[in-house]
Amino acid sequence: MSWLLAAPLIAPFLTAVAAFLLRFTPLGHWVSVGGMALQLVAAGALMAVVLDQGVVAAQMGGWPAPFGITLVADRLSAVMVVITAITGLAVAVYALGDVTRRMEELGYHALFNILIGGVTGAFLTGDLFNLYVWFEVMLISSFGLLILGGRPEQIDGAIKYVTLNLVSTILFLSGIGLLYGMTGTLNMADLAVRVPEVADQPLVTVVAMLFMVAFGVKAAVFPLFFWLPASYHTPAFAVSAVFAGLLTKVGVYALIRMFTLVFTGDVAFTHTVLLWVAGLTMVTGVLGAAAQMEVRRILSFHIVSQIGYMILGLALMTPLAIAGAVFYLVHHIIVKANLFLIAGVIDQAAGSNELKRIGGLYKAAPLLGLLFLIPAFSLAGFPPLSGFWAKYVLIAAALEVEAWVIAGIALVTGLLTIYSMTKIWGEAFWPAHPAGIEPSLSAIPRARRLSLMLPIAALAGLTLLIGFLPGPFVAFAEASAAELLDPSGYVAAVLGRAP
Amino acid sequence: MAGAQGRNGIVAGWLPVAIAAALFAFFVSLAPEVAAGRAPAVSWDWLPSLGIAFGFRVDGLALTFALLISGIGALVLLYSNAYLAGHPQYARFALFLTSFMLAMLGLVLAADLIALFVFWELTTITSYLLIGFIHEDPKSRRNALQALFVTGGGALAMLAGFILIGMAAGTFDIAAINAAGLQAHPWYGAILVLMLIGAFTKSAQVPLHFWLPNAMAAPTPVSAFLHSATMVKGGVYLLARLHPSLSGTEAWLWSLTLFGGATAVFASLQAMRQTDLKQALAYTTLMALGTLVLLLGQSTGYALTAFAAFLVVHSLYKAALFLVVGCVDHETGTRQVGVLGGLLRPMPATALAAALAALSMAGIPPLLGFIAKEIAYASAAQSFAPLLVAATLLAANVLMVAVAGVVAIGPFWQRARGPLPKAPHEAPWAMLAGPLLLAALGLGLGLLPGPVQTYLVDPVVLGALGPGAVPAELKLWAGVNLALVLSGVTLALGIAVWLARGAARRALERALGALPSLDAGWDGFMDGLKAFAVWQTRIIQGGRLRVYMATMFVVVAAAVGGSMLLRGALPAWPDLSDVTPQNVVLLGLIGAGSVLAAFTGSRILAMAALGVTGIGVAMTFIVFSAPDVAITQLLVETLIVVLVAVALLRLPQLDPTGRPSFRPWDAALAAAVGIGTTLVLLAVLQQPLDLSLTAFFEAASYPEAFGRNIVNVILVDFRALDTFGEIAVVVIAALSSYALLRTTAPVWGRGPGGTRR
């Protein structure tokens, strides 16, 4: 069991070392691809076992919980690790055609693998302080990836990114200290047992709010999302794709984990706050996107908006709503990472990401057009794509508890999402190129083109698969929601005894 | 490849036609079974845990639509192959159009509301791609987006309604929902409103109609197929589909009558005003949609018969007329009423198709259009407000007669008004087959209405009203009655209006031109939306890190302070009896450092003051007997002060005066966060501390982990994974710094912004 849980962590870190040593050779990026494939195998094995046996846990170093550090995987963790590996593999292949030699020599592949390792660690750890450590690993490695290339706007974005995220770090650390002071434990399953026993429950709520803000920054919710639109349009496309897919979702994951496992004593307060946050995040994010005229800036604001949907699922806290949040997470990572990958191809084919300076892609590259429309319409919630089911489940969950206003907000946000997606379509694809040139994919060398388009096609295929056959995926999300809403299995697996 | 038709290739050019024709044949073969009252169905689980199935059911209503969709689809695809012969993007066009047809079939055949929605949106997407087909024209793009946005928005309301229906009825199966009915459910009002929004946007009812005339930016076959014969009837279909579970209430009656009636009259006035033939037809389509909604609202046997008959006849003649206009446009290069004329000789077959279709549209015997109109008039007499309904129908039908004249007489029978852009000649056979066949059907089925009655009308009426309903009989001669009188009046007035068409157009131009334009309102709305989005984004995401930081700390203060007050988590007043003078001195040191850092204008001094604070904290650790932590803290503080001071010395001095500036807001914010943190900490310290972890580490450190220094053992054994992660952090930080230094040249001494690489 130990190896099963540790393998998805070990793979990227070992790959990082190998890629770093080989960074001056052409082998470096293939090591990265191989490492991600390995990671995917490890994640798949973990998923198979979780599906078979339920929650699995492993005590690192053999120290029993809560004394050592526990790695634990329930359905949510397992699916997040799988989707991380899928995204990682897609981006690693894409990087073959996107990341420059210079960036590779400066350690791109090592940083990338460590980032994936950090994300995986965050999904697998059962220890609050250990989660903090993985957050730091993610923060510093993503900073390194952000500045690779060294253009002034990259530095500007990276400084905002790091500064604002450090606030989250401080709050997280303070929260951990305070929670430890109240319960004497850091193990999340143990916290689930001990937090309800704390005499001063109102104080627990206050500390919960501290965590909400700390993770809210990571998840980029309103009004804490500034770091995201300030930085995501600046780095290499491969980098922004992996960021867009995974980073905020770690924050969402942490929110879901803590506010279903530990902080469930004052749902009327905490989850009402979350509901407001969800609504405001959806609206401000989608309006932010409507104001942009650059592909990656539009997409960045849409991340924010979409996070609101996931928070909505958590805030409603019903089985259907949590299932919706889990489904949304998975769908969103695939679609969002893919759109950023496509933004990179748009940039290579048409010469820019500024909508006013590009065009002609529909005529010249119909395949790219199709591959754009799949994730774009999925993001906007058109059926029968994955995003439709994601929104459907959440809106049904909201209507089920007669939360009319938030259901309305979710619907209108979907409409405004259509607006932004068709803006990209209507500026980059349909009109002729303003400079009169014919953008062309075939101008990109064949091998590079293949490594760019292959992951895009694969992710679009996944979007279609989830869209056409939503049954198993929704069933999985519902089983995951059942686990989250009744954490006794999780606690028992970690502590080795019934709660 | 011989002939214009060959240029699009077999696969793109002919395969879609074959698919559509095969589907049509298939649906024809189902007709006897459906007419006998059976409804063949198939169904698969799709999302079983949410009660969503993927299934089709062919009842009378579905079959009527399916026949129209596949039949007209085959003819339109045949037509398109010639109309867009040799177009470089024909393969895409055929793909979109065929996809649309399949989606539309799915929509009308779906047995499950959610499956219906899926197909509904697929028609929206394909419609978007087809309206924008002439994609380098900004107007096409704008109109495509408008159609997508209006119908997409309506669809979202409809989705909410579907979910409510699903919850109210406990199923998404349409037949089951209709069997139970929704009229008595407390959510009925909300459901009806949401359904109407969905239906009225798709079927372009006033005031949500404005996107439809703009959708004519699509190539003409698209207009004929989507925006006249099929897709825009989706909303009407929805209302007919849910008729058993929604109709019969006052709200249903009035909303459908008023919106349908207003649309019919408004649209026929607009149609009369147009000078572009395609625009005129677009508005007559609106009129038809309004009439269909109006008839559905009445819910009588006559009204439903008129609905079904008019549905069929309109699809036939309107598709024919659009295709005729497409021929005219294709062969002459214009669609302007004021220019066209004299086409009878060069284009006799087109003229024939136009004449037959227009006769049906004008409702002149012995065409099917006449019968449909008769029954509509007869139904008015039975309705809840005979005068209102009859007057509405009369007004609309009069104008239809006039518009039919404009479309079918002007271009062909009148003398040419001037040189045409292209010398006209007859369209190729593939473009004539559709309009001729459709127009001839209007005549044939008028003479022999039996099959329409048996296979199309009766099943629809019985499906909507239940097996006990009595459909009206379709016949050319029903005796001298009110309906016949009204028909006569309609024809007479219609001819009069046609004769005075110039004056009528000018009068309408003045009257309707004065109305506020919803289309311009749409542009204003979109501009407003954009402006609002830009405004809110400038406020939220202004680009200044200082503002971002301040906002975040405001949130922190609000979250902590707010929850503390709202949840009553304030700490008790602390016990200060064991405070020593030593503590007070240390507190003073820490406080003085902080205050100095806040108030000084010199960066170096601020840094040093923060160092003092840090040292104060380190000394606090000593006082509370944690010398190892204190040493670490001291080292870190010293290093930070030195390193940051070195960095600061290299930075340019932005404010040469170095004057301290006082920012009251920042001070208040800092105070709020500080006080909040202190209060939480006090409250936490008042809780009993559980030391079981410490106890375990003390007990297990030496015997089990073989280390005497407990902190070290925690770091390298108990929590080795943390340490591993932190080591990784340090390594990456070094790696990142290296990369940063290698990729960017120092900012100073170079041009602004450093160098690019």
mmCIF file of C-alpha atoms in Angstrom, chain B residues 555-750:
data_model
loop_
_atom_site.group_PDB
_atom_site.id
_atom_site.type_symbol
_atom_site.label_atom_id
_atom_site.label_comp_id
_atom_site.label_asym_id
_atom_site.label_seq_id
_atom_site.Cartn_x
_atom_site.Cartn_y
_atom_site.Cartn_z
ATOM 1 C CA VAL B 555 -10.809 40.215 3.450
ATOM 2 C CA VAL B 556 -8.689 38.646 6.168
ATOM 3 C CA ALA B 557 -9.795 41.228 8.716
ATOM 4 C CA ALA B 558 -13.431 40.887 7.663
ATOM 5 C CA ALA B 559 -13.327 37.098 7.716
ATOM 6 C CA VAL B 560 -11.719 36.876 11.119
ATOM 7 C CA GLY B 561 -13.384 39.866 12.745
ATOM 8 C CA GLY B 562 -16.762 39.253 11.148
ATOM 9 C CA SER B 563 -16.952 35.604 12.078
ATOM 10 C CA MET B 564 -15.688 36.360 15.553
ATOM 11 C CA LEU B 565 -18.445 38.884 16.154
ATOM 12 C CA LEU B 566 -21.187 36.993 14.357
ATOM 13 C CA ARG B 567 -20.372 33.664 15.970
ATOM 14 C CA GLY B 568 -19.527 35.083 19.418
ATOM 15 C CA ALA B 569 -15.960 33.791 19.500
ATOM 16 C CA LEU B 570 -14.350 36.644 21.395
ATOM 17 C CA PRO B 571 -11.783 35.477 23.949
ATOM 18 C CA ALA B 572 -12.208 35.988 27.660
ATOM 19 C CA TRP B 573 -10.088 38.761 29.202
ATOM 20 C CA PRO B 574 -6.655 37.143 29.609
ATOM 21 C CA ASP B 575 -5.119 36.425 32.974
ATOM 22 C CA LEU B 576 -2.284 38.939 33.215
ATOM 23 C CA SER B 577 -1.104 38.041 36.700
ATOM 24 C CA ASP B 578 2.002 36.190 35.554
ATOM 25 C CA VAL B 579 3.291 38.931 33.256
ATOM 26 C CA THR B 580 6.839 39.782 34.261
ATOM 27 C CA PRO B 581 8.677 43.083 33.685
ATOM 28 C CA GLN B 582 10.873 41.128 31.307
ATOM 29 C CA ASN B 583 7.836 40.317 29.137
ATOM 30 C CA VAL B 584 6.855 43.971 29.100
ATOM 31 C CA VAL B 585 10.303 45.047 27.964
ATOM 32 C CA LEU B 586 10.296 42.483 25.157
ATOM 33 C CA LEU B 587 6.823 43.526 24.132
ATOM 34 C CA GLY B 588 8.005 47.128 24.061
ATOM 35 C CA LEU B 589 10.946 46.167 21.867
ATOM 36 C CA ILE B 590 8.750 44.296 19.393
ATOM 37 C CA GLY B 591 6.176 47.072 19.370
ATOM 38 C CA ALA B 592 8.753 49.799 18.929
ATOM 39 C CA GLY B 593 10.297 47.959 15.994
ATOM 40 C CA SER B 594 6.940 47.604 14.286
ATOM 41 C CA VAL B 595 5.918 51.218 14.856
ATOM 42 C CA LEU B 596 9.243 52.514 13.651
ATOM 43 C CA ALA B 597 9.045 50.358 10.526
ATOM 44 C CA ALA B 598 5.625 51.727 9.801
ATOM 45 C CA PHE B 599 6.458 55.384 10.298
ATOM 46 C CA THR B 600 9.920 55.783 8.876
ATOM 47 C CA GLY B 601 10.438 57.026 5.339
ATOM 48 C CA SER B 602 13.767 55.295 4.954
ATOM 49 C CA ARG B 603 13.834 51.804 3.605
ATOM 50 C CA ILE B 604 17.010 50.852 5.396
ATOM 51 C CA LEU B 605 15.693 52.099 8.682
ATOM 52 C CA ALA B 606 12.439 50.209 8.190
ATOM 53 C CA MET B 607 14.360 47.051 7.447
ATOM 54 C CA ALA B 608 16.479 47.489 10.555
ATOM 55 C CA ALA B 609 13.387 48.171 12.633
ATOM 56 C CA LEU B 610 11.827 44.956 11.415
ATOM 57 C CA GLY B 611 15.061 43.252 12.412
ATOM 58 C CA VAL B 612 14.557 44.606 15.905
ATOM 59 C CA THR B 613 11.069 43.141 15.962
ATOM 60 C CA GLY B 614 12.443 39.816 14.851
ATOM 61 C CA ILE B 615 15.102 39.824 17.508
ATOM 62 C CA GLY B 616 12.441 40.637 20.065
ATOM 63 C CA VAL B 617 10.542 37.570 18.938
ATOM 64 C CA ALA B 618 13.695 35.481 19.151
ATOM 65 C CA MET B 619 14.277 36.661 22.692
ATOM 66 C CA THR B 620 10.722 35.734 23.549
ATOM 67 C CA PHE B 621 11.589 32.196 22.517
ATOM 68 C CA ILE B 622 14.517 32.271 24.920
ATOM 69 C CA VAL B 623 12.322 33.467 27.753
ATOM 70 C CA PHE B 624 9.962 30.573 27.112
ATOM 71 C CA SER B 625 12.840 28.112 27.052
ATOM 72 C CA ALA B 626 13.152 27.287 23.370
ATOM 73 C CA PRO B 627 16.761 28.288 22.734
ATOM 74 C CA ASP B 628 17.065 26.183 19.567
ATOM 75 C CA VAL B 629 14.155 27.965 17.957
ATOM 76 C CA ALA B 630 15.539 31.279 19.144
ATOM 77 C CA ILE B 631 18.915 30.611 17.543
ATOM 78 C CA THR B 632 17.280 29.718 14.246
ATOM 79 C CA GLN B 633 15.143 32.833 14.400
ATOM 80 C CA LEU B 634 18.124 35.050 15.165
ATOM 81 C CA LEU B 635 20.081 33.636 12.249
ATOM 82 C CA VAL B 636 17.209 34.049 9.860
ATOM 83 C CA GLU B 637 16.489 37.597 11.001
ATOM 84 C CA THR B 638 20.101 38.626 10.678
ATOM 85 C CA LEU B 639 20.426 37.132 7.228
ATOM 86 C CA ILE B 640 17.210 38.696 6.010
ATOM 87 C CA VAL B 641 18.165 42.145 7.247
ATOM 88 C CA VAL B 642 21.578 41.928 5.640
ATOM 89 C CA LEU B 643 20.414 40.491 2.332
ATOM 90 C CA VAL B 644 17.449 42.791 1.915
ATOM 91 C CA ALA B 645 19.525 45.786 2.918
ATOM 92 C CA VAL B 646 22.068 44.912 0.244
ATOM 93 C CA ALA B 647 19.280 44.596 -2.289
ATOM 94 C CA LEU B 648 17.683 47.856 -1.188
ATOM 95 C CA LEU B 649 20.948 49.719 -1.600
ATOM 96 C CA ARG B 650 20.978 48.753 -5.276
ATOM 97 C CA LEU B 651 17.450 50.025 -5.861
ATOM 98 C CA PRO B 652 16.824 53.536 -7.153
ATOM 99 C CA GLN B 653 15.472 56.007 -4.602
ATOM 100 C CA LEU B 654 11.995 56.804 -5.843
ATOM 101 C CA ASP B 655 11.204 59.501 -3.313
ATOM 102 C CA PRO B 656 14.379 61.526 -2.874
ATOM 103 C CA THR B 657 13.009 63.526 0.049
ATOM 104 C CA GLY B 658 12.687 60.366 2.121
ATOM 105 C CA ARG B 659 9.851 61.980 4.035
ATOM 106 C CA PRO B 660 7.669 59.631 6.024
ATOM 107 C CA SER B 661 4.157 59.523 4.669
ATOM 108 C CA PHE B 662 1.196 58.627 6.812
ATOM 109 C CA ARG B 663 -1.507 56.460 5.285
ATOM 110 C CA PRO B 664 -4.443 56.279 7.697
ATOM 111 C CA TRP B 665 -6.252 53.552 5.772
ATOM 112 C CA ASP B 666 -3.239 51.312 5.746
ATOM 113 C CA ALA B 667 -2.732 51.938 9.429
ATOM 114 C CA ALA B 668 -6.307 51.047 10.211
ATOM 115 C CA LEU B 669 -6.057 47.924 8.081
ATOM 116 C CA ALA B 670 -2.829 46.840 9.728
ATOM 117 C CA ALA B 671 -4.355 47.456 13.134
ATOM 118 C CA ALA B 672 -7.473 45.493 12.270
ATOM 119 C CA VAL B 673 -5.533 42.484 11.034
ATOM 120 C CA GLY B 674 -3.167 42.647 13.999
ATOM 121 C CA ILE B 675 -5.924 42.933 16.567
ATOM 122 C CA GLY B 676 -7.897 40.166 14.901
ATOM 123 C CA THR B 677 -4.941 37.822 14.936
ATOM 124 C CA THR B 678 -4.205 38.625 18.547
ATOM 125 C CA LEU B 679 -7.760 37.954 19.591
ATOM 126 C CA VAL B 680 -7.869 34.607 17.807
ATOM 127 C CA LEU B 681 -4.573 33.635 19.328
ATOM 128 C CA LEU B 682 -5.792 34.600 22.800
ATOM 129 C CA ALA B 683 -8.933 32.579 22.339
ATOM 130 C CA VAL B 684 -7.010 29.551 21.121
ATOM 131 C CA LEU B 685 -4.606 29.757 24.023
ATOM 132 C CA GLN B 686 -7.551 29.638 26.343
ATOM 133 C CA GLN B 687 -8.350 26.169 25.053
ATOM 134 C CA PRO B 688 -6.719 23.201 26.754
ATOM 135 C CA LEU B 689 -3.660 22.077 24.779
ATOM 136 C CA ASP B 690 -3.578 18.439 23.784
ATOM 137 C CA LEU B 691 -0.017 17.206 24.093
ATOM 138 C CA SER B 692 -0.444 13.612 22.976
ATOM 139 C CA LEU B 693 1.742 14.137 19.903
ATOM 140 C CA THR B 694 4.506 15.661 22.012
ATOM 141 C CA ALA B 695 4.201 12.846 24.466
ATOM 142 C CA PHE B 696 4.493 10.283 21.710
ATOM 143 C CA PHE B 697 7.537 11.962 20.197
ATOM 144 C CA GLU B 698 9.213 12.112 23.594
ATOM 145 C CA ALA B 699 8.489 8.480 24.258
ATOM 146 C CA ALA B 700 9.312 7.108 20.825
ATOM 147 C CA SER B 701 12.218 9.291 19.808
ATOM 148 C CA TYR B 702 15.030 7.281 21.323
ATOM 149 C CA PRO B 703 13.726 3.730 21.665
ATOM 150 C CA GLU B 704 12.099 3.548 18.248
ATOM 151 C CA ALA B 705 13.799 6.179 16.097
ATOM 152 C CA PHE B 706 17.211 6.041 17.759
ATOM 153 C CA GLY B 707 17.684 9.787 18.162
ATOM 154 C CA ARG B 708 18.154 11.840 21.282
ATOM 155 C CA ASN B 709 17.351 15.230 19.752
ATOM 156 C CA ILE B 710 13.595 15.099 19.419
ATOM 157 C CA VAL B 711 13.413 18.017 16.990
ATOM 158 C CA ASN B 712 15.914 16.335 14.719
ATOM 159 C CA VAL B 713 14.077 13.057 14.910
ATOM 160 C CA ILE B 714 10.835 14.801 14.003
ATOM 161 C CA LEU B 715 12.527 16.412 11.038
ATOM 162 C CA VAL B 716 14.301 13.390 9.642
ATOM 163 C CA ASP B 717 12.046 10.569 10.701
ATOM 164 C CA PHE B 718 8.574 11.240 12.042
ATOM 165 C CA ARG B 719 7.923 13.942 9.479
ATOM 166 C CA ALA B 720 10.615 13.185 6.959
ATOM 167 C CA LEU B 721 8.253 13.817 4.063
ATOM 168 C CA ASP B 722 7.872 17.445 5.137
ATOM 169 C CA THR B 723 11.600 17.841 5.266
ATOM 170 C CA PHE B 724 11.943 16.261 1.856
ATOM 171 C CA GLY B 725 9.441 18.754 0.493
ATOM 172 C CA GLU B 726 11.180 21.682 2.107
ATOM 173 C CA ILE B 727 14.531 20.569 0.719
ATOM 174 C CA ALA B 728 12.889 20.450 -2.672
ATOM 175 C CA VAL B 729 11.646 23.991 -2.083
ATOM 176 C CA VAL B 730 15.140 25.233 -1.322
ATOM 177 C CA VAL B 731 16.573 23.486 -4.376
ATOM 178 C CA ILE B 732 13.890 24.867 -6.669
ATOM 179 C CA ALA B 733 14.318 28.317 -5.205
ATOM 180 C CA ALA B 734 18.003 28.134 -6.072
ATOM 181 C CA LEU B 735 17.204 26.795 -9.522
ATOM 182 C CA SER B 736 14.654 29.543 -10.118
ATOM 183 C CA SER B 737 17.006 32.270 -8.955
ATOM 184 C CA TYR B 738 19.654 30.927 -11.268
ATOM 185 C CA ALA B 739 17.215 30.917 -14.147
ATOM 186 C CA LEU B 740 16.077 34.423 -13.274
ATOM 187 C CA LEU B 741 19.630 35.727 -13.212
ATOM 188 C CA ARG B 742 20.518 33.983 -16.456
ATOM 189 C CA THR B 743 17.494 35.082 -18.430
ATOM 190 C CA THR B 744 17.330 38.715 -17.370
ATOM 191 C CA ALA B 745 20.062 41.248 -17.428
ATOM 192 C CA PRO B 746 20.214 43.622 -14.455
ATOM 193 C CA VAL B 747 17.694 46.377 -14.873
ATOM 194 C CA TRP B 748 19.989 49.222 -13.911
ATOM 195 C CA GLY B 749 22.361 50.619 -16.462
ATOM 196 C CA ARG B 750 20.251 49.447 -19.388
#
